[in-house]
XYZ file of C-alpha atoms in Angstrom:
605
model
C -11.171 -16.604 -5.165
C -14.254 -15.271 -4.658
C -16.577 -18.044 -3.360
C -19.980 -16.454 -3.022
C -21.730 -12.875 -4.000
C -25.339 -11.356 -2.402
C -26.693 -9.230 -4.007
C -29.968 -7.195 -2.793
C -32.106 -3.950 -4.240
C -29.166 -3.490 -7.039
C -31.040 -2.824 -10.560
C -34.165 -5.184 -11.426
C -32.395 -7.847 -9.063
C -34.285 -8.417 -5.459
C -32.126 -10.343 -3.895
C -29.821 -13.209 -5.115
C -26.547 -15.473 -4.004
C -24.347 -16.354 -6.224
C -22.222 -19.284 -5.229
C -19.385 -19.198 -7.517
C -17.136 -21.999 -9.391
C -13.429 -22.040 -8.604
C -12.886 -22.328 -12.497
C -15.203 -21.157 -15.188
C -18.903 -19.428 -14.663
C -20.693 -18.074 -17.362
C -24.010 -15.747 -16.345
C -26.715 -15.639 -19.137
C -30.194 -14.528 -19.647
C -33.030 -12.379 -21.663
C -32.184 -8.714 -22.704
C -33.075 -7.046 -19.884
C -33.266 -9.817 -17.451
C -30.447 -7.888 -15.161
C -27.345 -9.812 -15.695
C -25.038 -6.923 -16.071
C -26.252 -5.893 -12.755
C -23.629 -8.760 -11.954
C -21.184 -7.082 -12.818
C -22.432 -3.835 -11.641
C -22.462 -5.500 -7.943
C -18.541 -6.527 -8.727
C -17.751 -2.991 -9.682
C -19.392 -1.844 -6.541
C -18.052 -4.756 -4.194
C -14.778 -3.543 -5.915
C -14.661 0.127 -4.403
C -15.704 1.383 -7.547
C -18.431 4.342 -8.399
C -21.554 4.604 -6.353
C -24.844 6.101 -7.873
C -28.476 6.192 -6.543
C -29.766 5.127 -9.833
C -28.059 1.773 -9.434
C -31.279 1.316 -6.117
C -34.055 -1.140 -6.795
C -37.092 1.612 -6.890
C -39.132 0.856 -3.663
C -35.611 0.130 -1.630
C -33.879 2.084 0.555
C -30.502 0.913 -0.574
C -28.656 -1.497 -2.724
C -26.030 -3.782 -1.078
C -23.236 -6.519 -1.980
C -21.431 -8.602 0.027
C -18.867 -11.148 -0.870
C -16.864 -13.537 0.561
C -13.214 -14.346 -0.506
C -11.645 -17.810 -0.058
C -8.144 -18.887 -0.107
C -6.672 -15.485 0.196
C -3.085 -16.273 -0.117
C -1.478 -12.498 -1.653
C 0.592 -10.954 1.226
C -0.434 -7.882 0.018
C -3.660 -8.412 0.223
C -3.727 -9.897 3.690
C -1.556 -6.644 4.799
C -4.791 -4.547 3.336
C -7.575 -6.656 5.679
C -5.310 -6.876 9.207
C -4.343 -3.111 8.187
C -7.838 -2.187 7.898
C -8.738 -3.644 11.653
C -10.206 -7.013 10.137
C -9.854 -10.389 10.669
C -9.137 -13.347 8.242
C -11.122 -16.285 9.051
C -9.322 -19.846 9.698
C -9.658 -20.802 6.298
C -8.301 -17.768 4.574
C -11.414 -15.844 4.207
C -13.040 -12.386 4.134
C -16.411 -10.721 3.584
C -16.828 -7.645 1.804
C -19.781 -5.444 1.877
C -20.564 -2.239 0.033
C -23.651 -0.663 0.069
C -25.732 2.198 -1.239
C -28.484 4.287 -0.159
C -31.356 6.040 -1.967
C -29.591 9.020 -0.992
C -26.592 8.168 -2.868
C -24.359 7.793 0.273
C -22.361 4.743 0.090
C -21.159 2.203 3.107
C -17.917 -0.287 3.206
C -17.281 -3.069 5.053
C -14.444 -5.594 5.936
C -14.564 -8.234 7.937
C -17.078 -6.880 9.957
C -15.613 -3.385 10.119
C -16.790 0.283 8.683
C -13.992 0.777 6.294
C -13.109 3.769 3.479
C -14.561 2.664 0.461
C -10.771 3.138 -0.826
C -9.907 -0.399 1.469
C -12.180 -2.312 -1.077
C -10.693 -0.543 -4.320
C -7.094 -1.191 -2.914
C -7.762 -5.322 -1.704
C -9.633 -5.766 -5.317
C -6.639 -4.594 -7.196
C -4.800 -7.998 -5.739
C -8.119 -10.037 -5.627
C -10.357 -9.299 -8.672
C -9.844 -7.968 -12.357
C -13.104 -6.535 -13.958
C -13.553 -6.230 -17.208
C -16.180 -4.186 -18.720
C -17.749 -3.509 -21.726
C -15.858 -0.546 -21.942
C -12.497 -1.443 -20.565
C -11.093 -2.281 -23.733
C -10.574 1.772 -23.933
C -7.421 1.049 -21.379
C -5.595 -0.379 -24.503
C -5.356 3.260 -25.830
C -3.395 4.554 -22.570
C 0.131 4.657 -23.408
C 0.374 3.877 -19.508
C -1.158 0.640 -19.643
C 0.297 -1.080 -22.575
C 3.783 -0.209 -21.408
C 2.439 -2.650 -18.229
C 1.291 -5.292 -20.580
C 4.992 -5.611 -21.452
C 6.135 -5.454 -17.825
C 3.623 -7.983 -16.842
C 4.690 -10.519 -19.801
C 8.195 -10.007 -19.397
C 8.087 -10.732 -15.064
C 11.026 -10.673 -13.538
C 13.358 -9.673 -16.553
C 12.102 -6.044 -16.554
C 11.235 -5.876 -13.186
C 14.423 -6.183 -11.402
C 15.848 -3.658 -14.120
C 12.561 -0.999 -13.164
C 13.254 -1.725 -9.526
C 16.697 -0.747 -10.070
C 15.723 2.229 -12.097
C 13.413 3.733 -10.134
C 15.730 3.516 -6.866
C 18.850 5.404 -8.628
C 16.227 7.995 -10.288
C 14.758 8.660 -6.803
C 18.136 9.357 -5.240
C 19.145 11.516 -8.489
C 16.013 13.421 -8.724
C 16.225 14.081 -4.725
C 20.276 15.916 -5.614
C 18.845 17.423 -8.491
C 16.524 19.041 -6.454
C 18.914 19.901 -3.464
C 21.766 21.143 -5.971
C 19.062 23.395 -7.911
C 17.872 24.812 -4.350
C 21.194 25.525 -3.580
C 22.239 27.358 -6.139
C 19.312 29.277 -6.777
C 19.118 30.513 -3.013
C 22.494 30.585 -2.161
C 22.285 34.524 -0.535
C 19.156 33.645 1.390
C 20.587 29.855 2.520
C 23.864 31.687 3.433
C 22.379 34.189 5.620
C 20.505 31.396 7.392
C 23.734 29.743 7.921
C 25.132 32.557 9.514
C 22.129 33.038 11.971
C 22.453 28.917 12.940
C 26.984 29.662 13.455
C 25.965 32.422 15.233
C 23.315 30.724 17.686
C 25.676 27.637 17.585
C 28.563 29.806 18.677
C 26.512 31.540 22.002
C 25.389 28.535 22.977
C 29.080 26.615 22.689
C 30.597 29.455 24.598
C 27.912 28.774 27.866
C 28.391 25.000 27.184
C 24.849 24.208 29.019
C 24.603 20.611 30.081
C 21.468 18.314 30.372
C 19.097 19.168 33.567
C 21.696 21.824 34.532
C 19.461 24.798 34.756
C 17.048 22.439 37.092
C 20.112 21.541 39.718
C 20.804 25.186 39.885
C 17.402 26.381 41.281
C 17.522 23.426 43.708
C 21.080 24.819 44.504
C 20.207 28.424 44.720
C 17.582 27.421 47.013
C 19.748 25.853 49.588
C 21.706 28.249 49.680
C 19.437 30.897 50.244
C 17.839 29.267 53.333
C 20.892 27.590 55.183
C 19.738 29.090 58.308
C 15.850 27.980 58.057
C 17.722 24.419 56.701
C 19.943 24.164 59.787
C 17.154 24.118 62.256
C 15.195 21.750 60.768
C 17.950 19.202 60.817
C 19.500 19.915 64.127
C 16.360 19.714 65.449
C 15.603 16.747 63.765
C 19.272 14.896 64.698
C 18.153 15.572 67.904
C 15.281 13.974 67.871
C 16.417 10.757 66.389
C 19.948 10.574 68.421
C 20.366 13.451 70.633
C 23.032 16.360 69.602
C 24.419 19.665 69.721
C 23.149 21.438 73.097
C 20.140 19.359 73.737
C 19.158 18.674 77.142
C 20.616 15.234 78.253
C 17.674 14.595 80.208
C 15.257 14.497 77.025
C 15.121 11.233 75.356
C 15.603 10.689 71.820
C 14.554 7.781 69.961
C 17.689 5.635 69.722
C 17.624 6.013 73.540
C 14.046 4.545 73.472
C 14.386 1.922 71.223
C 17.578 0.745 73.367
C 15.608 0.672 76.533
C 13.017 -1.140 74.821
C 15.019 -3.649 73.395
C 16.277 -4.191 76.818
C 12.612 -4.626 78.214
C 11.727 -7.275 75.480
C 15.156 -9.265 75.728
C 14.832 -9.719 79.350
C 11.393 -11.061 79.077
C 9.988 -14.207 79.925
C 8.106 -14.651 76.683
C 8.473 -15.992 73.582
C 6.526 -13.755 71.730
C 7.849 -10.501 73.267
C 11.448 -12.113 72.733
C 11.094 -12.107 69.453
C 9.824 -7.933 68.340
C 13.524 -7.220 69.876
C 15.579 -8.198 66.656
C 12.853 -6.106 64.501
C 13.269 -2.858 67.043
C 17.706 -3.761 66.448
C 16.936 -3.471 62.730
C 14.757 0.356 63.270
C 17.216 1.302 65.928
C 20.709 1.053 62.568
C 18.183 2.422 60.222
C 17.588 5.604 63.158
C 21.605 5.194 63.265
C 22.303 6.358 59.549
C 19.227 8.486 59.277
C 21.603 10.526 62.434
C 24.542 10.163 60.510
C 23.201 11.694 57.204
C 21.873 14.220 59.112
C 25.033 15.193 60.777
C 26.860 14.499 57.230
C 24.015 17.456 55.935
C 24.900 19.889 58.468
C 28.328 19.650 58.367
C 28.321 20.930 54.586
C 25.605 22.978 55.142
C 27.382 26.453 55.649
C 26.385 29.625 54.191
C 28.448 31.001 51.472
C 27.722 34.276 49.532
C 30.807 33.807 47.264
C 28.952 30.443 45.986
C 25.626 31.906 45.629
C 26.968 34.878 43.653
C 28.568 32.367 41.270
C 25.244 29.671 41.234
C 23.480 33.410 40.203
C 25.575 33.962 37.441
C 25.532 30.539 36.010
C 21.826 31.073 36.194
C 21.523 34.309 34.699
C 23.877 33.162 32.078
C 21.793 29.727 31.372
C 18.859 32.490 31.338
C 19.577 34.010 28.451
C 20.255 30.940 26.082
C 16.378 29.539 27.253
C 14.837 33.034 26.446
C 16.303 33.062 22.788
C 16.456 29.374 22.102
C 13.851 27.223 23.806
C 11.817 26.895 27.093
C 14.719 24.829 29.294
C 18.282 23.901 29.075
C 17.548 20.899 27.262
C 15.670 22.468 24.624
C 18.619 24.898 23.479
C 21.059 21.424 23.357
C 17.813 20.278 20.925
C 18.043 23.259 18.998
C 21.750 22.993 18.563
C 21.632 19.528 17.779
C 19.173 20.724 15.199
C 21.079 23.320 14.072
C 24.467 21.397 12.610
C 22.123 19.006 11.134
C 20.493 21.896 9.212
C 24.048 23.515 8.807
C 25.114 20.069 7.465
C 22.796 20.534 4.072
C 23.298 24.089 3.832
C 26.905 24.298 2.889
C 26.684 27.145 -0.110
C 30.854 26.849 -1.124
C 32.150 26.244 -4.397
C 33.219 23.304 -2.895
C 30.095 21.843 -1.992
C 28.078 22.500 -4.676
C 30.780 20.792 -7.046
C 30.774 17.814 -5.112
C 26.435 17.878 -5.375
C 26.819 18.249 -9.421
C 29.394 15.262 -9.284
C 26.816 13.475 -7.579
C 24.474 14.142 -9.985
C 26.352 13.291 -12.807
C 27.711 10.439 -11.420
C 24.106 8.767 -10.598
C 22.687 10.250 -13.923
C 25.363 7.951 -15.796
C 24.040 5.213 -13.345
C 20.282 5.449 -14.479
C 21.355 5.771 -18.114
C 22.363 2.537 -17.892
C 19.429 1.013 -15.954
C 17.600 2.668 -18.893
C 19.284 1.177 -21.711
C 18.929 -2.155 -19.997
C 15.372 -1.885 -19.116
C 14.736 -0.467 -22.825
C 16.570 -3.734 -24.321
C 14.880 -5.906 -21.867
C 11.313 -4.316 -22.916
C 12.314 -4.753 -26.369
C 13.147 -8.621 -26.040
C 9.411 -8.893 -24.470
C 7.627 -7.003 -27.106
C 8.701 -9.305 -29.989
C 7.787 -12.249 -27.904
C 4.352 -10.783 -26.730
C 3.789 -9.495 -30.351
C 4.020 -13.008 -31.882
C 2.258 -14.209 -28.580
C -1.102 -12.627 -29.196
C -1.057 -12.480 -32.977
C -0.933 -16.629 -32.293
C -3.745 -16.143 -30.217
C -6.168 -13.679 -32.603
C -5.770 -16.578 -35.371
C -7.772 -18.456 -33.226
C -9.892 -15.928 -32.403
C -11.165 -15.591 -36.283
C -8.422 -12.694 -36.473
C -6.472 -15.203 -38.901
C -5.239 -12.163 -40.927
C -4.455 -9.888 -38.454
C -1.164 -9.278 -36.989
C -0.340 -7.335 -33.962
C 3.218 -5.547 -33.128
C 4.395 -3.879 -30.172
C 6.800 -0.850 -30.543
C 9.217 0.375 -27.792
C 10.648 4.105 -28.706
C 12.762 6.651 -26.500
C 10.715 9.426 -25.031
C 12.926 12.525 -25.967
C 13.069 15.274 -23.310
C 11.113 18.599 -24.035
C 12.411 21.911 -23.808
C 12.675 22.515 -20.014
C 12.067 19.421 -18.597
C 13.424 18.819 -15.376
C 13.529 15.261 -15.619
C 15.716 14.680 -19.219
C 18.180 12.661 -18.973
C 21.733 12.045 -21.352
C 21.469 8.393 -22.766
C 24.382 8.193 -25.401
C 23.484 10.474 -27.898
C 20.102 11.338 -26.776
C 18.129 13.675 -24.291
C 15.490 11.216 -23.229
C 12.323 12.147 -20.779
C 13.507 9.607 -17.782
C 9.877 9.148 -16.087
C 9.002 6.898 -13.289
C 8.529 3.485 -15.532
C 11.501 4.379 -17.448
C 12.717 5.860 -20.913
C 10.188 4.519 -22.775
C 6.975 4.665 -25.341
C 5.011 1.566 -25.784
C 2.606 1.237 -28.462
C 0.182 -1.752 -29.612
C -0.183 -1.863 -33.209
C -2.992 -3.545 -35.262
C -2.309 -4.880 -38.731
C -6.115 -5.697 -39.536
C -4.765 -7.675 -42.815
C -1.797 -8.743 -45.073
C -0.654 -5.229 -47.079
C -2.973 -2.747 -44.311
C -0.538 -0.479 -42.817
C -0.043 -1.079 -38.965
C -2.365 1.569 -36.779
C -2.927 1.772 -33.279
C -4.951 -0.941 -31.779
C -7.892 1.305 -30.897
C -7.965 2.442 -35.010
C -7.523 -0.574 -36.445
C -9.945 -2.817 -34.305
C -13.726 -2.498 -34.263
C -15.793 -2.784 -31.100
C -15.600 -6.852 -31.556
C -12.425 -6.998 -32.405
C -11.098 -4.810 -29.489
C -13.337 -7.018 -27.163
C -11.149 -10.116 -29.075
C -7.718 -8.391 -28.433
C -8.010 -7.626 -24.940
C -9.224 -11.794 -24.693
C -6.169 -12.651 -26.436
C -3.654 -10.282 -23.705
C -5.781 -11.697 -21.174
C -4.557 -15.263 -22.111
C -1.272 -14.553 -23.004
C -0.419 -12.629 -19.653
C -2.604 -15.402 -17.811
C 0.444 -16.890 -16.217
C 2.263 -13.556 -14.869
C -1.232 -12.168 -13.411
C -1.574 -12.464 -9.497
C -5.067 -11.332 -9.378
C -6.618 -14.561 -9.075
C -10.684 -13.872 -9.897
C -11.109 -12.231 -13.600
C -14.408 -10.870 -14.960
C -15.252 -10.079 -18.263
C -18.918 -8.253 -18.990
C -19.357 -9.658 -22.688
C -16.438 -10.213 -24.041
C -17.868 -11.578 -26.855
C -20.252 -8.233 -28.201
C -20.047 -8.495 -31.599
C -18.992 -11.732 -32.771
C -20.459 -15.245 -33.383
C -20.080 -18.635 -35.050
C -16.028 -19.973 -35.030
C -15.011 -16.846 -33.036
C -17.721 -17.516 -30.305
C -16.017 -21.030 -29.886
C -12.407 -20.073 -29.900
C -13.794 -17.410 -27.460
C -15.260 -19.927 -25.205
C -12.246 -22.517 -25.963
C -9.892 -19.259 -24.237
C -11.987 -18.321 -21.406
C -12.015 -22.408 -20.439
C -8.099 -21.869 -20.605
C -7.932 -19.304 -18.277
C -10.214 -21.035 -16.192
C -6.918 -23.376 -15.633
C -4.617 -20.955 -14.217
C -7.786 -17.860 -12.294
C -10.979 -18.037 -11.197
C -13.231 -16.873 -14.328
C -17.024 -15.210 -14.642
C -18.461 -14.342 -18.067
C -21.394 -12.625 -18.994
C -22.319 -13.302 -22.267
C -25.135 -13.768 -24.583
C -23.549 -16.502 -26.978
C -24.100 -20.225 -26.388
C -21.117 -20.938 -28.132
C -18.775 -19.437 -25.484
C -21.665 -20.800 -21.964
C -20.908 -24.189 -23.472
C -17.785 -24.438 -21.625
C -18.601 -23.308 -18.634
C -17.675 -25.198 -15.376
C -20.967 -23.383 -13.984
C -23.773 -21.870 -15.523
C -26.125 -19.318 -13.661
C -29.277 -17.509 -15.767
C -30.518 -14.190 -14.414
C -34.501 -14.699 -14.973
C -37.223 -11.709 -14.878
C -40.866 -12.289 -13.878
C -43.531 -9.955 -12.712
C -45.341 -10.121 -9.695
C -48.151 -7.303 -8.702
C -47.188 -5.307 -11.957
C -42.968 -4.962 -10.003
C -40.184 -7.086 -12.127
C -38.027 -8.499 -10.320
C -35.128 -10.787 -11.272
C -33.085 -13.957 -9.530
C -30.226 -16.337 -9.916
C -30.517 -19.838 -10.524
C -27.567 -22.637 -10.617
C -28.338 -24.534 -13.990
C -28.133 -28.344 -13.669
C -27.443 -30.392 -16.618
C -30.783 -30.930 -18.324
C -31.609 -26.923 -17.672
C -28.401 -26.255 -19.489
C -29.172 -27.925 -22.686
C -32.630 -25.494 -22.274
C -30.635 -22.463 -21.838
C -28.445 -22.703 -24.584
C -31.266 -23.906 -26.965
C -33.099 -20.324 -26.066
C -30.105 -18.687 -26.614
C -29.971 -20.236 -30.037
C -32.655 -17.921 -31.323
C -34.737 -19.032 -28.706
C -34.975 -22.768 -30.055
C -35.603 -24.365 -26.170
C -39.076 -26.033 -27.094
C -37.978 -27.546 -30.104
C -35.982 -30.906 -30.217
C -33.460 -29.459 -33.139
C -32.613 -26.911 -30.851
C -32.348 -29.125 -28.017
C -29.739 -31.715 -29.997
C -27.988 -28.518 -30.939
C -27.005 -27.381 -27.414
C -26.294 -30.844 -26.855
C -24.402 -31.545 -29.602
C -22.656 -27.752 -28.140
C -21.755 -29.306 -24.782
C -20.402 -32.418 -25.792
C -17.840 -30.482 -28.161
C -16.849 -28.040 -24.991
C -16.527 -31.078 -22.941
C -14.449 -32.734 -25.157
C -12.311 -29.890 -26.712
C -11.867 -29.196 -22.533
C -10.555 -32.771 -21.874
C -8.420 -32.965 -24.475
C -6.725 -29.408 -23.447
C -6.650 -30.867 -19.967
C -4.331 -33.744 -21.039
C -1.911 -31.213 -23.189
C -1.960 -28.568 -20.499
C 0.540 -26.523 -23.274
C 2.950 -23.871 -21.872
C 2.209 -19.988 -22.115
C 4.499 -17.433 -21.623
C 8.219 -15.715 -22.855
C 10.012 -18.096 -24.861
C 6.898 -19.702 -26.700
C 7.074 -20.331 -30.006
C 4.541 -19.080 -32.339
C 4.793 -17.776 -35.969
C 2.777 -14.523 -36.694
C 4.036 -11.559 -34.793
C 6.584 -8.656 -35.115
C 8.018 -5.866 -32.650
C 9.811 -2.428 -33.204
C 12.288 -1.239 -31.242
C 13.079 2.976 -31.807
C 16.112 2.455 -29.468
């Protein structure tokens, strides 16, 4: 969740900390007073859109910083230790964003300079925001195809996980069987260049490091007399050979007369260097020996040099054409039958490719027609889910249904796909069109939910999918920037009654301007304006009881000095408290299976 939230120079707001309730926080305060700068900060905390407007005039930037809690996602935890950062002990993370006068913006993570991408990728597992304007999602086809997904859970998504592996796999021999066959001259003369080069190199036969042993060879060979000397002279040295003077001493015959010296002396100390000078005197013994060994095979032969020559030459001619060494051209080949391996042009070939194809098209058509059902099953659920909901919401008329149709193929479209009797459009979420339909009353004709809705309403159906879907979304913080424009009196309270239920399942902030719906808040913080030295400036304060009651008398047409409009935001809070107590004890399911009247869903399958 997110536990805390500074925010400094953004809008009319100075500075201010925000320590946030694990349940339900409502933000209020006068027109003007800054409390959509609140949300502004969580847009801006959230990776979103930086602007030099958003800068307190007379700062040189704006900044936000928050600190997560509790951070339990995987995900998200893969996002902060892949970013450099560090979770504390207790599962938490600071975020800071931050914007200059200039319009340059800053991110960081746990300390560190991150991409202000890091934020907008962790807050798509941490935080939901809601703005006024969000509700204009609802009219992506995109995104009300995922409210189904996210109601339905696992009973869609292992069919879409399904889906989307097959498709990859058949769009990837769709692909290879269309470059095939449309460059089969050009891919066949390639493949005759890589048989040919394969063919060369298979007639040398080159083998690893050869073409390094060969110099090393033809080197030897080429100085035998030069090599000689320097070992018989050497042999002689160590053991005395060949036509050396007898007379001369080598070193075996000086470590022997010293180890005769130092045995037959009458001290300890000098007794006891002879074993080390027995040890140098066998490892002088091989040394001779390998020497010897070395000269014995070391003969000049001109038949053997001519041949090491050729090899050489031959090895030569392969590196110059192929790579830089001898294990390059065996890279190259190895490189070559791999290429040769996905070039195969014959009848053959490309027969076996289209079976492919057809055989995992057949596959996905039936991943399709499952996922399709599956999608259809949710939509009559979620249909009667959130029409159950809008009756609450003083929507008591209005009845929502969710359609699932085919996408047919267009002309040319190189992802259309058979499904029984129909060429469908197989994108990456699947087959399908999902549409949210609005039935405003009994007898109006159902209209997309965008058409049918007013700017209150909308505010009220998105409220309603919010609650419904409560219990299959992972983002644990939601924040809605009032909710509740244009509606009052029994809405406001089933508003309020909705955003307390949430509360029991995420972390919720409202700002709102309705006391109906900061009545049953867990926490209450008013954004307050005052001038100082002709500057406005605006803070946060954490409402205690008694200020509460205040608060929601001003907000009830501004009734806080006057003891009616006291006992009314009283008489408000008892009612939320009590209406939140008894839903405490009930706790009532939410999710597929519920049963609620009110709600229809079209299938075009």
């Amino acid at each position: 969740m997110l536990a805390e939230m500074r925010i400094q120079g953004l809008g009319v707001i100075e500075e201010a900390l925000l320590e946030l309730h694990p349940g339900f926080t409502v933000v209020t305060g006068e027109t003007g007073a800054g409390k959509t700068m609140v949300v502004t900060g969580l847009h801006l905390l959230s990776g979103g859109r930086s602007e030099a407007s958003k800068v307190r005039t007379g700062s040189t930037k704006a900044s936000v910083e928050g600190r997560f809690a509790g951070i339990e996602s995987e995900q998200a935890r893969e996002l902060i230790t892949g970013a450099g950062a560090d979770i504390d002990e207790d599962g938490s993370v600071i975020a800071l964003r931050s914007v200059g006068s200039d319009g340059r913006s800053r991110a960081h993570l746990g300390g560190r300079s991150v991409p202000v991408g890091v934020l907008s990728d962790l807050s798509e597992q941490l935080l939901a925001v809601h703005g006024q304007n969000d509700q204009l999602r609802l009219m992506r086809p995109a995104e009300q195809r995922a409210v189904i997904d996210r109601f339905a859970g696992e009973s869609v998504a292992e069919p879409l996980a399904e889906y989307r592996r097959v498709r990859e796999e058949w769009i990837a021999v769709v692909a290879e069987l269309a470059e095939r066959s449309n460059r089969s001259r050009e891919l066949a003369q390639q493949a005759d260049l890589l048989r040919h080069g394969l063919t060369e190199i298979e007639a040398v036969d080159p083998a690893a490091g050869e073409d390094g042993a060969l110099t090393e060879e033809i080197k030897r060979l080429t100085a035998v007399d030069e090599l000689r000397a320097a070992a018989g002279s050497a042999q002689a040295a160590v053991a005395g050979a060949g036509d050396g003077d007898p007379d001369v001493p080598n070193a075996l015959s000086l470590l022997a007369d010293a180890q005769r010296r130092l045995g037959a002396a009458e001290d300890s100390v000098l007794r006891a260097l002879e074993p080390r000078l027995a040890e140098a005197a066998v490892l002088l013994s091989e040394v001779g020996a390998e020497l010897g060994t070395y000269l014995e095979s070391l003969d000049a032969d001109p038949e053997r040099l001519e041949q090491v020559l050729a090899r050489q030459a031959e090895l030569k001619r392969l590196t110059r054409k192929y790579a830089a060494d001898v294990d390059g051209v065996l890279a190259w080949a190895e490189d070559a039958r791999r290429r040769l391996s996905t070039m195969d042009v014959s009848e053959e070939a490309l027969a076996e490719l289209a079976a492919r194809r057809d055989e995992l098209a057949e596959q996905l058509a039936g991943h399709a027609t499952r996922l399709s059902s599956e999608r259809a099953s949710a939509a009559a659920e979620l249909a009667t889910a959130i029409t159950a909901e809008l009756s609450g919401l003083a929507m008591g008329q209005a009845e929502i249904e969710v359609t699932v149709r085919n996408r047919a193929a267009e002309a040319n479209d190189p992802h259309a796909l058979r499904v029984g009797e129909e060429t469908l459009h197989a994108g990456a979420d699947g087959v399908d069109e999902v549409e949210l339909l609005l039935r405003a009353h009994s007898g109006a004709p159902p209209l997309p939910v965008h058409k049918a809705a007013s700017g209150g309403e909308l505010s009220r159906v998105m409220l309603a999918i919010e609650v419904v879907l409560a219990h299959a979304d992972t983002v644990p913080t939601l924040v809605f920037d009032e909710v509740d424009a244009g509606v009052g009196g029994r809405a406001a309270v089933e508003i309020g009654r909705r955003l307390a239920k949430l509360a029991r399942s995420h972390q919720v902030l409202v700002v709102t301007h309705l006391p109906q719906v900061a009545a049953f808040a867990d926490q209450h913080l008013v954004v307050d304006k005052g001038t100082s030295g002709g500057v406005t400036r605006s803070g946060v304060t954490v409402l205690q009881e008694s200020e509460r009651v205040l608060e929601l008398a001003r907000m009830l047409a501004g009734m806080d000095s006057t003891e009616t409009g006291r006992a009314h935001a009283e008489e408000l809070l008892a009612a939320a408290a009590a209406d939140k107590a008894s839903a405490a004890e009930k706790r009532p399911g939410q999710g597929r299976g519920a049963k609620k009247k009110g709600g229809k869903a079209k299938n075009g399958t």
